[in-house]
């Protein structure tokens, strides 16, 4: 079992119609970077039997909502891990902020790229994609970057994904992986589409590989764990409490939030 951790920072500047992330809304407990590191050390010792972690992913919500905090957190995490990743929608990740994060120890970006067509992107997120594309282009030439796109039938289709793949191929990427993942209708707060079938997934991969041969992955979010998809995980709360949870807990929490 690889000793890894995810840090979820709440709040997001996007309002994605299909987002199932609980952290899209502000909640939780205010903690300093040093308090987070202490919490991770304690939880890692209890669960893995060691304070060091192989890698840490900072996700959300949108971690770049507070760039100064994110910079300080990345710097502090270097004490307990050699590998730090940030998952972002890239809208707030300016070149200046990215340079500072790299100086502090950021190793990889994981960017969620929603759509190529700006009107579609505005409809889906409430924001333009122009700053997103510019920031991703800047990052591509400087560090390893993973780009995720959801295949959403009749919304973000194979043609849209091919346009995104073409854009990424023109960014002179240093090290790039493009991931195409299926929309989860069962987790979406808005009944906007259905889950794509296998033929639709294959068609999207073929379209993307016309421009990014050898760099495209399909359903990658289901394959990151050795032995198959992750079904459960350990949630560490700010008070140090640890709880084993699964997708059903996630669905229940989502339903409670979205019904408010």
CSV table of C-alpha atoms in Angstrom, one decimal:
chain,number,residue,atom,x,y,z
A,1,UNK,CA,0.0,0.0,0.0
A,2,UNK,CA,1.5,3.3,-1.1
A,3,UNK,CA,1.6,6.0,1.7
A,4,UNK,CA,-0.3,8.8,0.1
A,5,UNK,CA,-2.6,11.6,1.2
A,6,UNK,CA,-5.1,14.1,-0.3
A,7,UNK,CA,-5.7,17.5,1.2
A,8,UNK,CA,-9.1,18.9,0.3
A,9,UNK,CA,-9.4,22.7,0.5
A,10,UNK,CA,-13.0,23.9,0.3
A,11,UNK,CA,-14.6,26.6,-1.9
A,12,UNK,CA,-14.5,27.0,-5.6
A,13,UNK,CA,-14.8,30.0,-8.0
A,14,UNK,CA,-16.5,27.7,-10.7
A,15,UNK,CA,-20.1,26.5,-10.5
A,16,UNK,CA,-19.9,23.4,-12.7
A,17,UNK,CA,-23.2,22.0,-13.4
A,18,UNK,CA,-22.0,18.4,-13.1
A,19,UNK,CA,-19.6,18.8,-10.2
A,20,UNK,CA,-20.1,16.2,-7.4
A,21,UNK,CA,-17.3,17.5,-5.2
A,22,UNK,CA,-18.5,18.2,-1.7
A,23,UNK,CA,-15.7,20.8,-1.4
A,24,UNK,CA,-17.2,23.1,-4.0
A,25,UNK,CA,-18.8,24.9,-1.1
A,26,UNK,CA,-16.9,26.4,1.8
A,27,UNK,CA,-17.0,24.3,4.9
A,28,UNK,CA,-14.6,22.7,7.5
A,29,UNK,CA,-12.1,24.2,10.0
A,30,UNK,CA,-9.6,26.9,9.5
A,31,UNK,CA,-6.1,25.5,9.8
A,32,UNK,CA,-2.6,26.9,9.2
A,33,UNK,CA,-0.1,25.0,7.0
A,34,UNK,CA,1.9,23.9,10.0
A,35,UNK,CA,-1.3,22.6,11.7
A,36,UNK,CA,-2.1,20.6,8.5
A,37,UNK,CA,1.4,19.1,8.4
A,38,UNK,CA,1.1,18.1,12.1
A,39,UNK,CA,-2.3,16.5,11.4
A,40,UNK,CA,-0.8,14.6,8.5
A,41,UNK,CA,2.1,13.4,10.5
A,42,UNK,CA,-0.2,12.1,13.2
A,43,UNK,CA,-2.6,10.4,10.8
A,44,UNK,CA,0.2,8.9,8.7
A,45,UNK,CA,1.9,7.4,11.8
A,46,UNK,CA,-1.4,5.9,13.0
A,47,UNK,CA,-2.3,4.5,9.6
A,48,UNK,CA,1.0,3.8,7.8
A,49,UNK,CA,3.3,3.5,10.7
A,50,UNK,CA,5.5,6.4,9.5
A,51,UNK,CA,5.4,10.2,9.3
A,52,UNK,CA,6.6,10.4,5.7
A,53,UNK,CA,4.3,10.1,2.7
A,54,UNK,CA,5.2,9.1,-0.9
A,55,UNK,CA,3.1,11.9,-2.4
A,56,UNK,CA,0.5,14.4,-1.4
A,57,UNK,CA,-2.2,15.8,-3.6
A,58,UNK,CA,-3.8,19.2,-2.8
A,59,UNK,CA,-7.3,19.3,-4.3
A,60,UNK,CA,-10.6,21.0,-3.7
A,61,UNK,CA,-12.7,22.9,-4.4
A,62,UNK,CA,-10.1,25.1,-6.0
A,63,UNK,CA,-6.8,25.3,-4.1
A,64,UNK,CA,-5.7,28.5,-5.8
A,65,UNK,CA,-8.5,30.6,-4.3
A,66,UNK,CA,-5.9,31.7,-1.8
A,67,UNK,CA,-2.6,31.7,-3.6
A,68,UNK,CA,-0.5,32.8,-0.6
A,69,UNK,CA,-1.9,30.0,1.5
A,70,UNK,CA,-1.3,27.5,-1.2
A,71,UNK,CA,2.3,28.6,-1.6
A,72,UNK,CA,2.9,28.3,2.1
A,73,UNK,CA,1.3,24.9,2.2
A,74,UNK,CA,3.4,23.5,-0.7
A,75,UNK,CA,6.5,24.8,1.1
A,76,UNK,CA,5.5,23.2,4.4
A,77,UNK,CA,4.6,19.8,2.9
A,78,UNK,CA,8.2,19.4,1.7
A,79,UNK,CA,9.0,18.4,5.2
A,80,UNK,CA,7.0,15.1,4.9
A,81,UNK,CA,6.9,14.2,1.2
A,82,UNK,CA,9.2,14.4,-1.8
A,83,UNK,CA,6.3,14.7,-4.3
A,84,UNK,CA,3.6,17.4,-4.3
A,85,UNK,CA,0.7,17.7,-6.7
A,86,UNK,CA,-2.0,20.3,-7.1
A,87,UNK,CA,-5.4,19.7,-8.8
A,88,UNK,CA,-6.9,22.8,-10.2
A,89,UNK,CA,-9.3,24.3,-12.7
A,90,UNK,CA,-6.3,26.5,-13.7
A,91,UNK,CA,-8.4,29.7,-13.9
A,92,UNK,CA,-6.5,31.3,-11.0
A,93,UNK,CA,-3.1,29.7,-11.6
A,94,UNK,CA,-1.3,32.7,-13.1
A,95,UNK,CA,2.2,32.3,-14.4
A,96,UNK,CA,3.5,34.3,-11.4
A,97,UNK,CA,1.8,32.0,-8.9
A,98,UNK,CA,2.9,28.8,-10.8
A,99,UNK,CA,6.5,30.0,-10.7
A,100,UNK,CA,6.3,30.6,-7.0
A,101,UNK,CA,4.8,27.2,-6.4
A,102,UNK,CA,7.5,25.5,-8.4
A,103,UNK,CA,10.1,27.3,-6.4
A,104,UNK,CA,8.5,26.0,-3.2
A,105,UNK,CA,8.5,22.3,-4.4
A,106,UNK,CA,5.5,21.7,-6.6
A,107,UNK,CA,6.1,18.7,-8.8
A,108,UNK,CA,3.0,18.2,-10.9
A,109,UNK,CA,-0.2,19.9,-11.9
A,110,UNK,CA,-3.5,18.1,-12.4
A,111,UNK,CA,-5.8,20.4,-14.4
A,112,UNK,CA,-9.5,19.9,-15.1
A,113,UNK,CA,-10.1,21.2,-18.6
A,114,UNK,CA,-13.9,21.4,-19.1
A,115,UNK,CA,-14.5,22.4,-22.7
A,116,UNK,CA,-12.9,24.0,-25.7
A,117,UNK,CA,-15.8,26.1,-26.9
A,118,UNK,CA,-15.9,29.2,-24.8
A,119,UNK,CA,-19.7,29.5,-24.8
A,120,UNK,CA,-20.0,25.9,-23.7
A,121,UNK,CA,-17.4,26.5,-21.0
A,122,UNK,CA,-19.3,29.5,-19.7
A,123,UNK,CA,-22.6,27.6,-19.7
A,124,UNK,CA,-21.0,24.7,-17.8
A,125,UNK,CA,-18.8,26.6,-15.3
A,126,UNK,CA,-20.1,30.2,-15.3
A,127,UNK,CA,-16.7,31.4,-16.5
A,128,UNK,CA,-14.7,31.9,-19.7
A,129,UNK,CA,-12.0,29.4,-20.5
A,130,UNK,CA,-9.5,31.9,-22.0
A,131,UNK,CA,-7.5,32.3,-18.8
A,132,UNK,CA,-7.6,28.5,-18.2
A,133,UNK,CA,-6.2,27.8,-21.6
A,134,UNK,CA,-3.5,30.5,-21.3
A,135,UNK,CA,-2.4,29.2,-17.9
A,136,UNK,CA,-2.3,25.6,-19.0
A,137,UNK,CA,-0.2,26.5,-22.0
A,138,UNK,CA,2.3,28.3,-19.7
A,139,UNK,CA,2.4,25.3,-17.4
A,140,UNK,CA,2.8,22.7,-20.2
A,141,UNK,CA,6.3,23.8,-21.1
A,142,UNK,CA,7.6,24.0,-17.6
A,143,UNK,CA,6.5,20.9,-15.6
A,144,UNK,CA,4.7,17.6,-15.7
A,145,UNK,CA,1.0,18.2,-16.2
A,146,UNK,CA,-2.0,15.9,-16.3
A,147,UNK,CA,-5.2,17.2,-17.9
A,148,UNK,CA,-8.6,15.7,-17.1
A,149,UNK,CA,-11.7,16.1,-19.2
A,150,UNK,CA,-15.1,14.6,-18.6
A,151,UNK,CA,-16.9,13.0,-21.5
A,152,UNK,CA,-20.5,14.1,-21.1
A,153,UNK,CA,-22.8,12.8,-23.8
A,154,UNK,CA,-24.5,15.5,-25.9
A,155,UNK,CA,-22.5,18.2,-24.0
A,156,UNK,CA,-18.8,17.5,-24.1
A,157,UNK,CA,-18.5,15.0,-26.9
A,158,UNK,CA,-15.7,13.4,-29.0
A,159,UNK,CA,-15.5,16.5,-31.3
A,160,UNK,CA,-15.0,18.8,-28.3
A,161,UNK,CA,-12.4,16.5,-26.8
A,162,UNK,CA,-10.5,16.3,-30.1
A,163,UNK,CA,-10.3,20.1,-30.1
A,164,UNK,CA,-8.9,20.1,-26.6
A,165,UNK,CA,-6.3,17.5,-27.6
A,166,UNK,CA,-5.3,19.5,-30.6
A,167,UNK,CA,-4.8,22.6,-28.3
A,168,UNK,CA,-2.7,20.6,-25.9
A,169,UNK,CA,-0.5,19.2,-28.7
A,170,UNK,CA,0.3,22.8,-29.7
A,171,UNK,CA,1.5,23.7,-26.2
A,172,UNK,CA,4.9,22.2,-26.5
A,173,UNK,CA,4.3,20.0,-23.4
A,174,UNK,CA,7.3,19.0,-21.4
A,175,UNK,CA,5.5,15.9,-20.0
A,176,UNK,CA,1.8,15.5,-20.6
A,177,UNK,CA,-0.9,13.0,-19.9
A,178,UNK,CA,-4.5,13.6,-21.1
A,179,UNK,CA,-7.2,11.7,-19.2
A,180,UNK,CA,-10.7,11.2,-20.5
A,181,UNK,CA,-13.1,10.2,-17.8
A,182,UNK,CA,-16.8,9.3,-17.9
A,183,UNK,CA,-19.4,11.7,-16.6
A,184,UNK,CA,-21.1,10.3,-13.4
A,185,UNK,CA,-24.8,11.0,-13.7
A,186,UNK,CA,-25.5,9.3,-10.4
A,187,UNK,CA,-23.3,11.9,-8.6
A,188,UNK,CA,-24.3,15.0,-10.6
A,189,UNK,CA,-26.3,17.6,-8.7
A,190,UNK,CA,-28.0,18.5,-12.0
A,191,UNK,CA,-29.7,15.9,-14.3
A,192,UNK,CA,-27.9,17.2,-17.4
A,193,UNK,CA,-26.8,13.9,-19.2
A,194,UNK,CA,-26.1,10.2,-18.7
A,195,UNK,CA,-22.9,8.2,-18.3
A,196,UNK,CA,-21.2,7.5,-21.7
A,197,UNK,CA,-21.1,4.0,-23.0
A,198,UNK,CA,-17.9,2.1,-24.0
A,199,UNK,CA,-18.3,2.9,-27.7
A,200,UNK,CA,-18.5,6.6,-26.9
A,201,UNK,CA,-15.4,6.4,-24.6
A,202,UNK,CA,-13.5,4.6,-27.3
A,203,UNK,CA,-14.5,7.2,-29.9
A,204,UNK,CA,-13.3,10.0,-27.7
A,205,UNK,CA,-9.9,8.3,-27.1
A,206,UNK,CA,-9.4,7.7,-30.8
A,207,UNK,CA,-10.2,11.4,-31.5
A,208,UNK,CA,-7.8,12.6,-28.9
A,209,UNK,CA,-5.0,10.3,-30.0
A,210,UNK,CA,-5.0,11.9,-33.5
A,211,UNK,CA,-3.2,14.7,-31.8
A,212,UNK,CA,-1.7,13.2,-28.6
A,213,UNK,CA,-0.6,9.7,-29.6
A,214,UNK,CA,0.6,7.7,-26.6
A,215,UNK,CA,-0.5,10.3,-24.1
A,216,UNK,CA,-4.2,9.6,-23.7
A,217,UNK,CA,-5.8,7.5,-20.9
A,218,UNK,CA,-9.4,6.4,-20.6
A,219,UNK,CA,-11.2,5.9,-17.3
A,220,UNK,CA,-7.9,6.6,-15.6
A,221,UNK,CA,-9.5,7.8,-12.4
A,222,UNK,CA,-10.7,4.2,-11.9
A,223,UNK,CA,-7.3,2.7,-12.5
A,224,UNK,CA,-4.9,4.6,-10.2
A,225,UNK,CA,-5.0,2.0,-7.5
A,226,UNK,CA,-3.2,-1.3,-7.7
A,227,UNK,CA,-5.6,-4.2,-7.8
A,228,UNK,CA,-8.5,-2.1,-9.3
A,229,UNK,CA,-10.7,0.9,-8.4
A,230,UNK,CA,-10.6,2.4,-5.0
A,231,UNK,CA,-13.8,1.5,-3.1
A,232,UNK,CA,-13.0,2.9,0.3
A,233,UNK,CA,-10.6,5.4,1.8
A,234,UNK,CA,-9.7,6.9,5.2
A,235,UNK,CA,-11.0,10.4,5.9
A,236,UNK,CA,-9.0,12.4,8.5
A,237,UNK,CA,-11.0,15.2,10.1
A,238,UNK,CA,-9.4,18.4,11.5
A,239,UNK,CA,-9.8,17.1,15.1
A,240,UNK,CA,-7.7,14.1,14.2
A,241,UNK,CA,-10.6,11.6,14.0
A,242,UNK,CA,-10.2,9.0,11.3
A,243,UNK,CA,-13.1,7.2,9.5
A,244,UNK,CA,-13.2,4.6,6.8
A,245,UNK,CA,-15.6,5.7,4.2
A,246,UNK,CA,-16.8,4.7,0.7
A,247,UNK,CA,-18.8,5.9,-2.3
A,248,UNK,CA,-22.2,5.4,-0.5
A,249,UNK,CA,-21.1,7.8,2.3
A,250,UNK,CA,-20.0,10.3,-0.4
A,251,UNK,CA,-23.4,10.0,-2.2
A,252,UNK,CA,-25.3,10.5,1.1
A,253,UNK,CA,-23.2,13.6,1.9
A,254,UNK,CA,-23.7,15.0,-1.6
A,255,UNK,CA,-27.5,14.5,-1.4
A,256,UNK,CA,-27.7,16.2,1.9
A,257,UNK,CA,-25.7,19.2,0.6
A,258,UNK,CA,-27.4,19.6,-2.7
A,259,UNK,CA,-30.9,19.3,-1.2
A,260,UNK,CA,-30.2,22.4,1.0
